[in-house]
Amino acid sequence: SAQQQRPLKQSLSGSLCRESHWKCLVLTLLMYGCFGVLGWCSLYRVTVLAADSSYFGEARLYHDSPCSNGYVYIPLAFLAMLYVVYLVECWHCHSKGAALPRVEISAVYERVQRLQQATPCIWWKAISYHYIRRTRQVTRYRNGDAYTTTQVYHERVNTHLAASEFDYARHGVKDVSKELLGLHDYPATRLRFTKCFSFAGAQAETAYLTQRARFFADNEGLDDYMEAREGMHLKNVDFREHMVAFPDPARAPWYTRRRVFWGASFLLLSWPLRVVAEYRTAYVHYHVEKLFGLDEGA
């Protein structure tokens, strides 16, 4: 039977190491430091010796804030600047998370089944190209005066494109991906999908290496340079690398909601909320693996 794979629940220390969000933490601590300075300016008092103009040659003592001479505006300005940078970082974090597709768990199981049933295609591409030396006129400015200079640059020109696929019809292929289970055990699961291939015997691996070497050898030397590309895709499948699964996406956990995120962010609680979200989210790195050479290894 196929091996099984389940989501992994992180410990609190593991969630901190996985997504530390150190920028948000540093900005939050700096702003807390500014609040501490403002509180110190409001509560702490120092003794000031000042000359009294109404009495010649006399001085008086009084207690005043150490930030009374406009120094309070320094932490205020620093706090305002940090808060703007902090909100920009929160927006970047939220937009990154919002870009992940939110799917129902049943849809994940259906997608995994389609990935397991999909036909693999190992492809190669060879792009022949050379560089052409070109010149262009560029306007520059020096001391307020405009002048034109000639700039030399090199432009890449592709001259030939060839593509081929690994012919494994005589060797056979089989999906050996693990069985994914346990998504319903967690309120949120973050999934990462990758695809790979392996060989069951030496004959299939030799055929792959031979076809690959022959393809690139046939396209080598057609121009000054050659760019070699190779990879594997699954036919008739929309492959997505990252997604988040919920039992019901319409009723997602509270720590994943947009209003909660921005409410916590405005109150300088974005970093604790992110720690809670990481701690409550399970993770799965699922490999879609295709095994070539099934017929010869049977």
PDB file of C-alpha atoms in Angstrom:
ATOM      1  CA  SER A   1       0.000   0.000   0.000  1.00  0.00           C
ATOM      2  CA  ALA A   2       1.095   3.597  -0.529  1.00  0.00           C
ATOM      3  CA  GLN A   3       2.748   5.415   2.342  1.00  0.00           C
ATOM      4  CA  GLN A   4       0.737   7.978   4.215  1.00  0.00           C
ATOM      5  CA  GLN A   5       1.512  11.621   4.958  1.00  0.00           C
ATOM      6  CA  ARG A   6      -0.186  13.829   7.529  1.00  0.00           C
ATOM      7  CA  PRO A   7       0.103  17.524   8.402  1.00  0.00           C
ATOM      8  CA  LEU A   8       2.669  18.458  11.030  1.00  0.00           C
ATOM      9  CA  LYS A   9       1.647  20.624  13.976  1.00  0.00           C
ATOM     10  CA  GLN A  10       4.374  22.991  15.082  1.00  0.00           C
ATOM     11  CA  SER A  11       5.457  23.763  18.603  1.00  0.00           C
ATOM     12  CA  LEU A  12       5.535  27.367  19.771  1.00  0.00           C
ATOM     13  CA  SER A  13       9.311  27.553  19.409  1.00  0.00           C
ATOM     14  CA  GLY A  14       9.090  25.909  16.002  1.00  0.00           C
ATOM     15  CA  SER A  15       6.551  28.460  14.788  1.00  0.00           C
ATOM     16  CA  LEU A  16       8.850  31.271  15.886  1.00  0.00           C
ATOM     17  CA  CYS A  17      11.741  29.769  13.946  1.00  0.00           C
ATOM     18  CA  ARG A  18       9.679  29.036  10.836  1.00  0.00           C
ATOM     19  CA  GLU A  19       8.256  32.540  10.318  1.00  0.00           C
ATOM     20  CA  SER A  20      10.011  34.879  12.707  1.00  0.00           C
ATOM     21  CA  HIS A  21       8.665  38.130  11.186  1.00  0.00           C
ATOM     22  CA  TRP A  22      11.679  39.820  12.725  1.00  0.00           C
ATOM     23  CA  LYS A  23      11.057  43.106  10.910  1.00  0.00           C
ATOM     24  CA  CYS A  24       7.638  43.457  12.531  1.00  0.00           C
ATOM     25  CA  LEU A  25       9.083  42.500  15.912  1.00  0.00           C
ATOM     26  CA  VAL A  26      11.924  45.033  15.721  1.00  0.00           C
ATOM     27  CA  LEU A  27       9.596  47.843  14.626  1.00  0.00           C
ATOM     28  CA  THR A  28       7.147  47.007  17.408  1.00  0.00           C
ATOM     29  CA  LEU A  29       9.873  46.996  20.065  1.00  0.00           C
ATOM     30  CA  LEU A  30      11.233  50.325  18.824  1.00  0.00           C
ATOM     31  CA  MET A  31       7.762  51.873  19.019  1.00  0.00           C
ATOM     32  CA  TYR A  32       7.307  50.477  22.525  1.00  0.00           C
ATOM     33  CA  GLY A  33      10.631  52.125  23.353  1.00  0.00           C
ATOM     34  CA  CYS A  34       9.310  55.449  22.059  1.00  0.00           C
ATOM     35  CA  PHE A  35       6.223  55.086  24.245  1.00  0.00           C
ATOM     36  CA  GLY A  36       8.534  54.402  27.177  1.00  0.00           C
ATOM     37  CA  VAL A  37      10.467  57.582  26.478  1.00  0.00           C
ATOM     38  CA  LEU A  38       7.243  59.590  26.249  1.00  0.00           C
ATOM     39  CA  GLY A  39       6.060  58.113  29.543  1.00  0.00           C
ATOM     40  CA  TRP A  40       9.377  58.974  31.145  1.00  0.00           C
ATOM     41  CA  CYS A  41       9.049  62.552  29.893  1.00  0.00           C
ATOM     42  CA  SER A  42       5.534  62.792  31.346  1.00  0.00           C
ATOM     43  CA  LEU A  43       6.197  61.267  34.753  1.00  0.00           C
ATOM     44  CA  TYR A  44       9.811  61.969  35.593  1.00  0.00           C
ATOM     45  CA  ARG A  45      10.808  65.351  37.014  1.00  0.00           C
ATOM     46  CA  VAL A  46      14.208  66.976  37.292  1.00  0.00           C
ATOM     47  CA  THR A  47      15.314  69.927  39.422  1.00  0.00           C
ATOM     48  CA  VAL A  48      16.048  73.015  37.346  1.00  0.00           C
ATOM     49  CA  LEU A  49      18.035  76.040  38.542  1.00  0.00           C
ATOM     50  CA  ALA A  50      16.919  79.216  36.765  1.00  0.00           C
ATOM     51  CA  ALA A  51      17.616  82.902  37.265  1.00  0.00           C
ATOM     52  CA  ASP A  52      14.643  84.963  38.327  1.00  0.00           C
ATOM     53  CA  SER A  53      14.444  88.210  36.371  1.00  0.00           C
ATOM     54  CA  SER A  54      12.267  89.920  38.997  1.00  0.00           C
ATOM     55  CA  TYR A  55      14.944  89.697  41.651  1.00  0.00           C
ATOM     56  CA  PHE A  56      18.395  90.813  40.647  1.00  0.00           C
ATOM     57  CA  GLY A  57      21.093  88.309  41.422  1.00  0.00           C
ATOM     58  CA  GLU A  58      18.736  85.655  42.781  1.00  0.00           C
ATOM     59  CA  ALA A  59      17.880  82.221  41.367  1.00  0.00           C
ATOM     60  CA  ARG A  60      15.049  79.828  42.021  1.00  0.00           C
ATOM     61  CA  LEU A  61      14.686  76.069  41.953  1.00  0.00           C
ATOM     62  CA  TYR A  62      11.728  74.288  40.382  1.00  0.00           C
ATOM     63  CA  HIS A  63      10.826  70.812  39.060  1.00  0.00           C
ATOM     64  CA  ASP A  64      10.123  70.302  35.394  1.00  0.00           C
ATOM     65  CA  SER A  65      10.010  67.573  32.769  1.00  0.00           C
ATOM     66  CA  PRO A  66      13.349  66.687  31.141  1.00  0.00           C
ATOM     67  CA  CYS A  67      11.621  67.107  27.766  1.00  0.00           C
ATOM     68  CA  SER A  68      10.122  70.535  28.409  1.00  0.00           C
ATOM     69  CA  ASN A  69      12.339  72.404  25.936  1.00  0.00           C
ATOM     70  CA  GLY A  70      10.911  70.717  22.840  1.00  0.00           C
ATOM     71  CA  TYR A  71      12.822  67.477  23.228  1.00  0.00           C
ATOM     72  CA  VAL A  72       9.519  65.580  23.423  1.00  0.00           C
ATOM     73  CA  TYR A  73       9.070  66.084  19.677  1.00  0.00           C
ATOM     74  CA  ILE A  74      12.100  63.895  18.951  1.00  0.00           C
ATOM     75  CA  PRO A  75      10.524  60.605  20.182  1.00  0.00           C
ATOM     76  CA  LEU A  76       7.183  61.719  18.726  1.00  0.00           C
ATOM     77  CA  ALA A  77       8.680  62.194  15.260  1.00  0.00           C
ATOM     78  CA  PHE A  78      10.578  58.927  15.546  1.00  0.00           C
ATOM     79  CA  LEU A  79       7.387  57.149  16.647  1.00  0.00           C
ATOM     80  CA  ALA A  80       5.388  58.528  13.704  1.00  0.00           C
ATOM     81  CA  MET A  81       8.067  57.451  11.240  1.00  0.00           C
ATOM     82  CA  LEU A  82       8.269  53.957  12.748  1.00  0.00           C
ATOM     83  CA  TYR A  83       4.480  53.599  12.693  1.00  0.00           C
ATOM     84  CA  VAL A  84       4.314  54.373   8.981  1.00  0.00           C
ATOM     85  CA  VAL A  85       7.073  51.839   8.216  1.00  0.00           C
ATOM     86  CA  TYR A  86       5.323  49.330  10.478  1.00  0.00           C
ATOM     87  CA  LEU A  87       2.012  49.692   8.601  1.00  0.00           C
ATOM     88  CA  VAL A  88       3.797  49.268   5.271  1.00  0.00           C
ATOM     89  CA  GLU A  89       5.376  46.043   6.553  1.00  0.00           C
ATOM     90  CA  CYS A  90       1.961  44.838   7.747  1.00  0.00           C
ATOM     91  CA  TRP A  91       0.453  45.597   4.337  1.00  0.00           C
ATOM     92  CA  HIS A  92       3.232  43.640   2.636  1.00  0.00           C
ATOM     93  CA  CYS A  93       2.676  40.670   4.959  1.00  0.00           C
ATOM     94  CA  HIS A  94      -1.089  40.745   4.444  1.00  0.00           C
ATOM     95  CA  SER A  95      -0.824  41.000   0.658  1.00  0.00           C
ATOM     96  CA  LYS A  96       1.582  38.054   0.634  1.00  0.00           C
ATOM     97  CA  GLY A  97      -0.841  35.953   2.646  1.00  0.00           C
ATOM     98  CA  ALA A  98      -3.879  37.095   0.657  1.00  0.00           C
ATOM     99  CA  ALA A  99      -2.217  35.895  -2.552  1.00  0.00           C
ATOM    100  CA  LEU A 100      -2.421  32.285  -1.347  1.00  0.00           C
ATOM    101  CA  PRO A 101      -5.494  30.438  -2.662  1.00  0.00           C
ATOM    102  CA  ARG A 102      -7.937  29.465   0.099  1.00  0.00           C
ATOM    103  CA  VAL A 103      -9.559  26.146  -0.660  1.00  0.00           C
ATOM    104  CA  GLU A 104     -11.779  23.629   1.050  1.00  0.00           C
ATOM    105  CA  ILE A 105     -10.236  20.393   2.314  1.00  0.00           C
ATOM    106  CA  SER A 106     -12.341  18.258  -0.026  1.00  0.00           C
ATOM    107  CA  ALA A 107     -10.988  20.254  -2.978  1.00  0.00           C
ATOM    108  CA  VAL A 108      -7.445  19.527  -1.791  1.00  0.00           C
ATOM    109  CA  TYR A 109      -8.095  15.785  -1.794  1.00  0.00           C
ATOM    110  CA  GLU A 110      -9.560  16.037  -5.298  1.00  0.00           C
ATOM    111  CA  ARG A 111      -6.515  18.000  -6.473  1.00  0.00           C
ATOM    112  CA  VAL A 112      -4.140  15.420  -4.991  1.00  0.00           C
ATOM    113  CA  GLN A 113      -6.026  12.669  -6.785  1.00  0.00           C
ATOM    114  CA  ARG A 114      -5.735  14.516 -10.108  1.00  0.00           C
ATOM    115  CA  LEU A 115      -2.013  15.038  -9.534  1.00  0.00           C
ATOM    116  CA  GLN A 116      -1.548  11.344  -8.857  1.00  0.00           C
ATOM    117  CA  GLN A 117      -3.466  10.379 -12.009  1.00  0.00           C
ATOM    118  CA  ALA A 118      -1.811  12.978 -14.243  1.00  0.00           C
ATOM    119  CA  THR A 119       0.564  11.906 -16.993  1.00  0.00           C
ATOM    120  CA  PRO A 120       4.085  13.253 -16.493  1.00  0.00           C
ATOM    121  CA  CYS A 121       6.114  14.962 -19.181  1.00  0.00           C
ATOM    122  CA  ILE A 122       9.863  15.489 -18.809  1.00  0.00           C
ATOM    123  CA  TRP A 123      10.890  18.177 -21.281  1.00  0.00           C
ATOM    124  CA  TRP A 124      14.070  19.778 -22.541  1.00  0.00           C
ATOM    125  CA  LYS A 125      14.567  23.089 -24.307  1.00  0.00           C
ATOM    126  CA  ALA A 126      17.622  24.487 -26.036  1.00  0.00           C
ATOM    127  CA  ILE A 127      17.824  28.175 -26.982  1.00  0.00           C
ATOM    128  CA  SER A 128      20.673  29.275 -29.248  1.00  0.00           C
ATOM    129  CA  TYR A 129      21.618  32.949 -29.102  1.00  0.00           C
ATOM    130  CA  HIS A 130      24.334  35.546 -29.549  1.00  0.00           C
ATOM    131  CA  TYR A 131      24.905  39.173 -28.566  1.00  0.00           C
ATOM    132  CA  ILE A 132      24.893  42.215 -30.841  1.00  0.00           C
ATOM    133  CA  ARG A 133      26.793  45.344 -29.940  1.00  0.00           C
ATOM    134  CA  ARG A 134      24.554  48.393 -30.205  1.00  0.00           C
ATOM    135  CA  THR A 135      24.793  52.071 -29.368  1.00  0.00           C
ATOM    136  CA  ARG A 136      22.239  54.632 -28.263  1.00  0.00           C
ATOM    137  CA  GLN A 137      22.185  58.323 -27.480  1.00  0.00           C
ATOM    138  CA  VAL A 138      21.601  59.180 -23.809  1.00  0.00           C
ATOM    139  CA  THR A 139      20.918  62.666 -22.440  1.00  0.00           C
ATOM    140  CA  ARG A 140      22.717  63.478 -19.196  1.00  0.00           C
ATOM    141  CA  TYR A 141      22.802  66.539 -16.992  1.00  0.00           C
ATOM    142  CA  ARG A 142      25.792  68.164 -15.347  1.00  0.00           C
ATOM    143  CA  ASN A 143      25.584  71.410 -13.378  1.00  0.00           C
ATOM    144  CA  GLY A 144      22.165  72.065 -14.872  1.00  0.00           C
ATOM    145  CA  ASP A 145      23.388  71.730 -18.461  1.00  0.00           C
ATOM    146  CA  ALA A 146      22.172  68.935 -20.736  1.00  0.00           C
ATOM    147  CA  TYR A 147      24.571  67.060 -22.946  1.00  0.00           C
ATOM    148  CA  THR A 148      24.309  63.970 -25.121  1.00  0.00           C
ATOM    149  CA  THR A 149      26.603  60.970 -24.872  1.00  0.00           C
ATOM    150  CA  THR A 150      26.837  57.649 -26.682  1.00  0.00           C
ATOM    151  CA  GLN A 151      26.197  54.528 -24.635  1.00  0.00           C
ATOM    152  CA  VAL A 152      27.321  51.077 -25.769  1.00  0.00           C
ATOM    153  CA  TYR A 153      25.307  48.021 -24.747  1.00  0.00           C
ATOM    154  CA  HIS A 154      24.871  44.401 -25.858  1.00  0.00           C
ATOM    155  CA  GLU A 155      21.510  42.972 -26.878  1.00  0.00           C
ATOM    156  CA  ARG A 156      20.728  39.274 -26.817  1.00  0.00           C
ATOM    157  CA  VAL A 157      19.294  37.802 -30.018  1.00  0.00           C
ATOM    158  CA  ASN A 158      17.728  34.327 -29.981  1.00  0.00           C
ATOM    159  CA  THR A 159      18.238  32.504 -33.254  1.00  0.00           C
ATOM    160  CA  HIS A 160      16.995  28.957 -32.651  1.00  0.00           C
ATOM    161  CA  LEU A 161      14.614  27.207 -30.255  1.00  0.00           C
ATOM    162  CA  ALA A 162      14.257  23.443 -29.968  1.00  0.00           C
ATOM    163  CA  ALA A 163      12.191  21.316 -27.577  1.00  0.00           C
ATOM    164  CA  SER A 164      11.847  17.626 -26.903  1.00  0.00           C
ATOM    165  CA  GLU A 165      10.364  15.190 -24.392  1.00  0.00           C
ATOM    166  CA  PHE A 166      11.544  12.030 -22.699  1.00  0.00           C
ATOM    167  CA  ASP A 167      10.110   8.989 -24.484  1.00  0.00           C
ATOM    168  CA  TYR A 168       9.390   6.458 -21.754  1.00  0.00           C
ATOM    169  CA  ALA A 169       6.816   4.350 -23.603  1.00  0.00           C
ATOM    170  CA  ARG A 170       9.020   1.211 -23.447  1.00  0.00           C
ATOM    171  CA  HIS A 171       9.759   1.629 -19.740  1.00  0.00           C
ATOM    172  CA  GLY A 172       6.418   2.579 -18.186  1.00  0.00           C
ATOM    173  CA  VAL A 173       5.584   5.008 -15.397  1.00  0.00           C
ATOM    174  CA  LYS A 174       3.805   4.784 -12.058  1.00  0.00           C
ATOM    175  CA  ASP A 175       2.761   7.331  -9.454  1.00  0.00           C
ATOM    176  CA  VAL A 176       4.390   6.632  -6.082  1.00  0.00           C
ATOM    177  CA  SER A 177       3.158   9.704  -4.211  1.00  0.00           C
ATOM    178  CA  LYS A 178       2.113   9.293  -0.608  1.00  0.00           C
ATOM    179  CA  GLU A 179      -1.505   9.249   0.512  1.00  0.00           C
ATOM    180  CA  LEU A 180      -2.472  12.559   2.100  1.00  0.00           C
ATOM    181  CA  LEU A 181      -4.598  12.264   5.246  1.00  0.00           C
ATOM    182  CA  GLY A 182      -5.494  14.220   8.361  1.00  0.00           C
ATOM    183  CA  LEU A 183      -6.376  17.621   6.949  1.00  0.00           C
ATOM    184  CA  HIS A 184      -9.623  17.695   8.942  1.00  0.00           C
ATOM    185  CA  ASP A 185      -7.674  17.478  12.204  1.00  0.00           C
ATOM    186  CA  TYR A 186      -6.568  21.133  12.049  1.00  0.00           C
ATOM    187  CA  PRO A 187      -8.432  24.436  11.629  1.00  0.00           C
ATOM    188  CA  ALA A 188      -5.952  25.583   8.964  1.00  0.00           C
ATOM    189  CA  THR A 189      -3.318  23.763   6.935  1.00  0.00           C
ATOM    190  CA  ARG A 190      -0.748  25.362   4.691  1.00  0.00           C
ATOM    191  CA  LEU A 191       0.278  23.127   1.791  1.00  0.00           C
ATOM    192  CA  ARG A 192       3.250  23.231  -0.503  1.00  0.00           C
ATOM    193  CA  PHE A 193       3.297  21.014  -3.594  1.00  0.00           C
ATOM    194  CA  THR A 194       6.422  19.965  -5.473  1.00  0.00           C
ATOM    195  CA  LYS A 195       6.878  17.427  -8.238  1.00  0.00           C
ATOM    196  CA  CYS A 196       9.790  15.100  -8.874  1.00  0.00           C
ATOM    197  CA  PHE A 197      10.636  11.848 -10.634  1.00  0.00           C
ATOM    198  CA  SER A 198      12.825   8.815 -10.057  1.00  0.00           C
ATOM    199  CA  PHE A 199      13.797   5.584 -11.787  1.00  0.00           C
ATOM    200  CA  ALA A 200      13.005   2.008 -10.803  1.00  0.00           C
ATOM    201  CA  GLY A 201      15.923   0.545 -12.725  1.00  0.00           C
ATOM    202  CA  ALA A 202      19.110   1.339 -14.555  1.00  0.00           C
ATOM    203  CA  GLN A 203      17.583   0.888 -18.030  1.00  0.00           C
ATOM    204  CA  ALA A 204      15.074   3.715 -17.665  1.00  0.00           C
ATOM    205  CA  GLU A 205      17.698   6.024 -16.171  1.00  0.00           C
ATOM    206  CA  THR A 206      20.136   5.220 -18.958  1.00  0.00           C
ATOM    207  CA  ALA A 207      17.466   5.881 -21.580  1.00  0.00           C
ATOM    208  CA  TYR A 208      16.711   9.243 -19.964  1.00  0.00           C
ATOM    209  CA  LEU A 209      20.365  10.302 -19.828  1.00  0.00           C
ATOM    210  CA  THR A 210      20.984   9.111 -23.386  1.00  0.00           C
ATOM    211  CA  GLN A 211      18.007  10.974 -24.873  1.00  0.00           C
ATOM    212  CA  ARG A 212      18.898  14.082 -22.897  1.00  0.00           C
ATOM    213  CA  ALA A 213      22.530  14.068 -23.995  1.00  0.00           C
ATOM    214  CA  ARG A 214      21.567  13.432 -27.633  1.00  0.00           C
ATOM    215  CA  PHE A 215      19.096  16.321 -27.649  1.00  0.00           C
ATOM    216  CA  PHE A 216      21.527  18.909 -26.277  1.00  0.00           C
ATOM    217  CA  ALA A 217      24.353  17.597 -28.476  1.00  0.00           C
ATOM    218  CA  ASP A 218      22.209  18.012 -31.601  1.00  0.00           C
ATOM    219  CA  ASN A 219      21.478  21.648 -30.709  1.00  0.00           C
ATOM    220  CA  GLU A 220      24.930  22.613 -29.508  1.00  0.00           C
ATOM    221  CA  GLY A 221      27.083  24.780 -31.742  1.00  0.00           C
ATOM    222  CA  LEU A 222      24.244  26.377 -33.705  1.00  0.00           C
ATOM    223  CA  ASP A 223      25.234  29.791 -32.353  1.00  0.00           C
ATOM    224  CA  ASP A 224      27.718  31.396 -29.991  1.00  0.00           C
ATOM    225  CA  TYR A 225      25.818  30.364 -26.875  1.00  0.00           C
ATOM    226  CA  MET A 226      23.150  27.871 -25.875  1.00  0.00           C
ATOM    227  CA  GLU A 227      20.754  28.080 -22.930  1.00  0.00           C
ATOM    228  CA  ALA A 228      19.644  24.667 -21.658  1.00  0.00           C
ATOM    229  CA  ARG A 229      16.384  24.210 -19.794  1.00  0.00           C
ATOM    230  CA  GLU A 230      14.704  21.103 -18.438  1.00  0.00           C
ATOM    231  CA  GLY A 231      11.833  20.254 -16.151  1.00  0.00           C
ATOM    232  CA  MET A 232       8.728  18.183 -15.608  1.00  0.00           C
ATOM    233  CA  HIS A 233       5.094  19.154 -15.844  1.00  0.00           C
ATOM    234  CA  LEU A 234       1.893  17.198 -15.369  1.00  0.00           C
ATOM    235  CA  LYS A 235      -0.409  17.186 -18.362  1.00  0.00           C
ATOM    236  CA  ASN A 236      -3.921  18.635 -18.080  1.00  0.00           C
ATOM    237  CA  VAL A 237      -3.375  19.793 -14.484  1.00  0.00           C
ATOM    238  CA  ASP A 238      -3.220  23.348 -13.161  1.00  0.00           C
ATOM    239  CA  PHE A 239      -0.273  22.907 -10.798  1.00  0.00           C
ATOM    240  CA  ARG A 240      -0.158  25.356  -7.882  1.00  0.00           C
ATOM    241  CA  GLU A 241       2.709  25.282  -5.455  1.00  0.00           C
ATOM    242  CA  HIS A 242       1.133  26.952  -2.411  1.00  0.00           C
ATOM    243  CA  MET A 243      -2.364  27.020  -0.910  1.00  0.00           C
ATOM    244  CA  VAL A 244      -4.173  27.121   2.442  1.00  0.00           C
ATOM    245  CA  ALA A 245      -6.878  24.596   3.287  1.00  0.00           C
ATOM    246  CA  PHE A 246      -9.798  25.136   5.696  1.00  0.00           C
ATOM    247  CA  PRO A 247     -12.725  22.888   6.626  1.00  0.00           C
ATOM    248  CA  ASP A 248     -14.954  25.799   5.538  1.00  0.00           C
ATOM    249  CA  PRO A 249     -13.202  28.763   3.821  1.00  0.00           C
ATOM    250  CA  ALA A 250     -16.293  30.935   4.382  1.00  0.00           C
ATOM    251  CA  ARG A 251     -15.880  30.465   8.145  1.00  0.00           C
ATOM    252  CA  ALA A 252     -12.117  30.653   8.479  1.00  0.00           C
ATOM    253  CA  PRO A 253     -10.477  30.824  11.950  1.00  0.00           C
ATOM    254  CA  TRP A 254     -10.551  34.219  13.622  1.00  0.00           C
ATOM    255  CA  TYR A 255      -6.786  34.740  13.389  1.00  0.00           C
ATOM    256  CA  THR A 256      -6.892  34.497   9.583  1.00  0.00           C
ATOM    257  CA  ARG A 257      -9.548  37.166   9.046  1.00  0.00           C
ATOM    258  CA  ARG A 258      -8.701  40.475   7.469  1.00  0.00           C
ATOM    259  CA  ARG A 259     -10.462  42.646  10.050  1.00  0.00           C
ATOM    260  CA  VAL A 260      -8.694  40.911  12.925  1.00  0.00           C
ATOM    261  CA  PHE A 261      -5.324  41.337  11.230  1.00  0.00           C
ATOM    262  CA  TRP A 262      -5.712  45.061  10.631  1.00  0.00           C
ATOM    263  CA  GLY A 263      -7.307  45.684  14.029  1.00  0.00           C
ATOM    264  CA  ALA A 264      -4.339  44.026  15.708  1.00  0.00           C
ATOM    265  CA  SER A 265      -1.927  45.849  13.413  1.00  0.00           C
ATOM    266  CA  PHE A 266      -3.301  49.292  14.271  1.00  0.00           C
ATOM    267  CA  LEU A 267      -2.974  48.408  17.978  1.00  0.00           C
ATOM    268  CA  LEU A 268       0.664  47.281  17.512  1.00  0.00           C
ATOM    269  CA  LEU A 269      -0.273  43.640  18.080  1.00  0.00           C
ATOM    270  CA  SER A 270       0.497  42.313  14.621  1.00  0.00           C
ATOM    271  CA  TRP A 271       3.508  40.266  15.709  1.00  0.00           C
ATOM    272  CA  PRO A 272       1.689  38.366  18.510  1.00  0.00           C
ATOM    273  CA  LEU A 273      -1.177  37.656  16.107  1.00  0.00           C
ATOM    274  CA  ARG A 274       1.246  36.231  13.546  1.00  0.00           C
ATOM    275  CA  VAL A 275       2.788  33.977  16.190  1.00  0.00           C
ATOM    276  CA  VAL A 276      -0.667  32.675  17.113  1.00  0.00           C
ATOM    277  CA  ALA A 277      -1.513  32.085  13.434  1.00  0.00           C
ATOM    278  CA  GLU A 278       1.725  30.178  12.841  1.00  0.00           C
ATOM    279  CA  TYR A 279       1.218  28.111  15.990  1.00  0.00           C
ATOM    280  CA  ARG A 280      -2.347  27.150  15.046  1.00  0.00           C
ATOM    281  CA  THR A 281      -1.525  26.336  11.415  1.00  0.00           C
ATOM    282  CA  ALA A 282      -0.330  22.897  10.357  1.00  0.00           C
ATOM    283  CA  TYR A 283       2.061  22.384   7.442  1.00  0.00           C
ATOM    284  CA  VAL A 284       2.392  19.833   4.675  1.00  0.00           C
ATOM    285  CA  HIS A 285       5.104  19.576   2.034  1.00  0.00           C
ATOM    286  CA  TYR A 286       3.620  17.128  -0.454  1.00  0.00           C
ATOM    287  CA  HIS A 287       5.775  15.551  -3.166  1.00  0.00           C
ATOM    288  CA  VAL A 288       4.145  14.345  -6.366  1.00  0.00           C
ATOM    289  CA  GLU A 289       6.581  11.652  -7.442  1.00  0.00           C
ATOM    290  CA  LYS A 290       6.527   9.677 -10.703  1.00  0.00           C
ATOM    291  CA  LEU A 291       8.505   6.469 -11.000  1.00  0.00           C
ATOM    292  CA  PHE A 292       9.849   5.534 -14.446  1.00  0.00           C
ATOM    293  CA  GLY A 293      10.922   2.030 -15.372  1.00  0.00           C
ATOM    294  CA  LEU A 294       7.899   0.221 -13.978  1.00  0.00           C
ATOM    295  CA  ASP A 295       7.823  -2.470 -16.670  1.00  0.00           C
ATOM    296  CA  GLU A 296      11.450  -3.476 -16.291  1.00  0.00           C
ATOM    297  CA  GLY A 297      11.311  -3.433 -12.482  1.00  0.00           C
ATOM    298  CA  ALA A 298       8.190  -5.597 -12.253  1.00  0.00           C
TER     299      ALA A 298
END
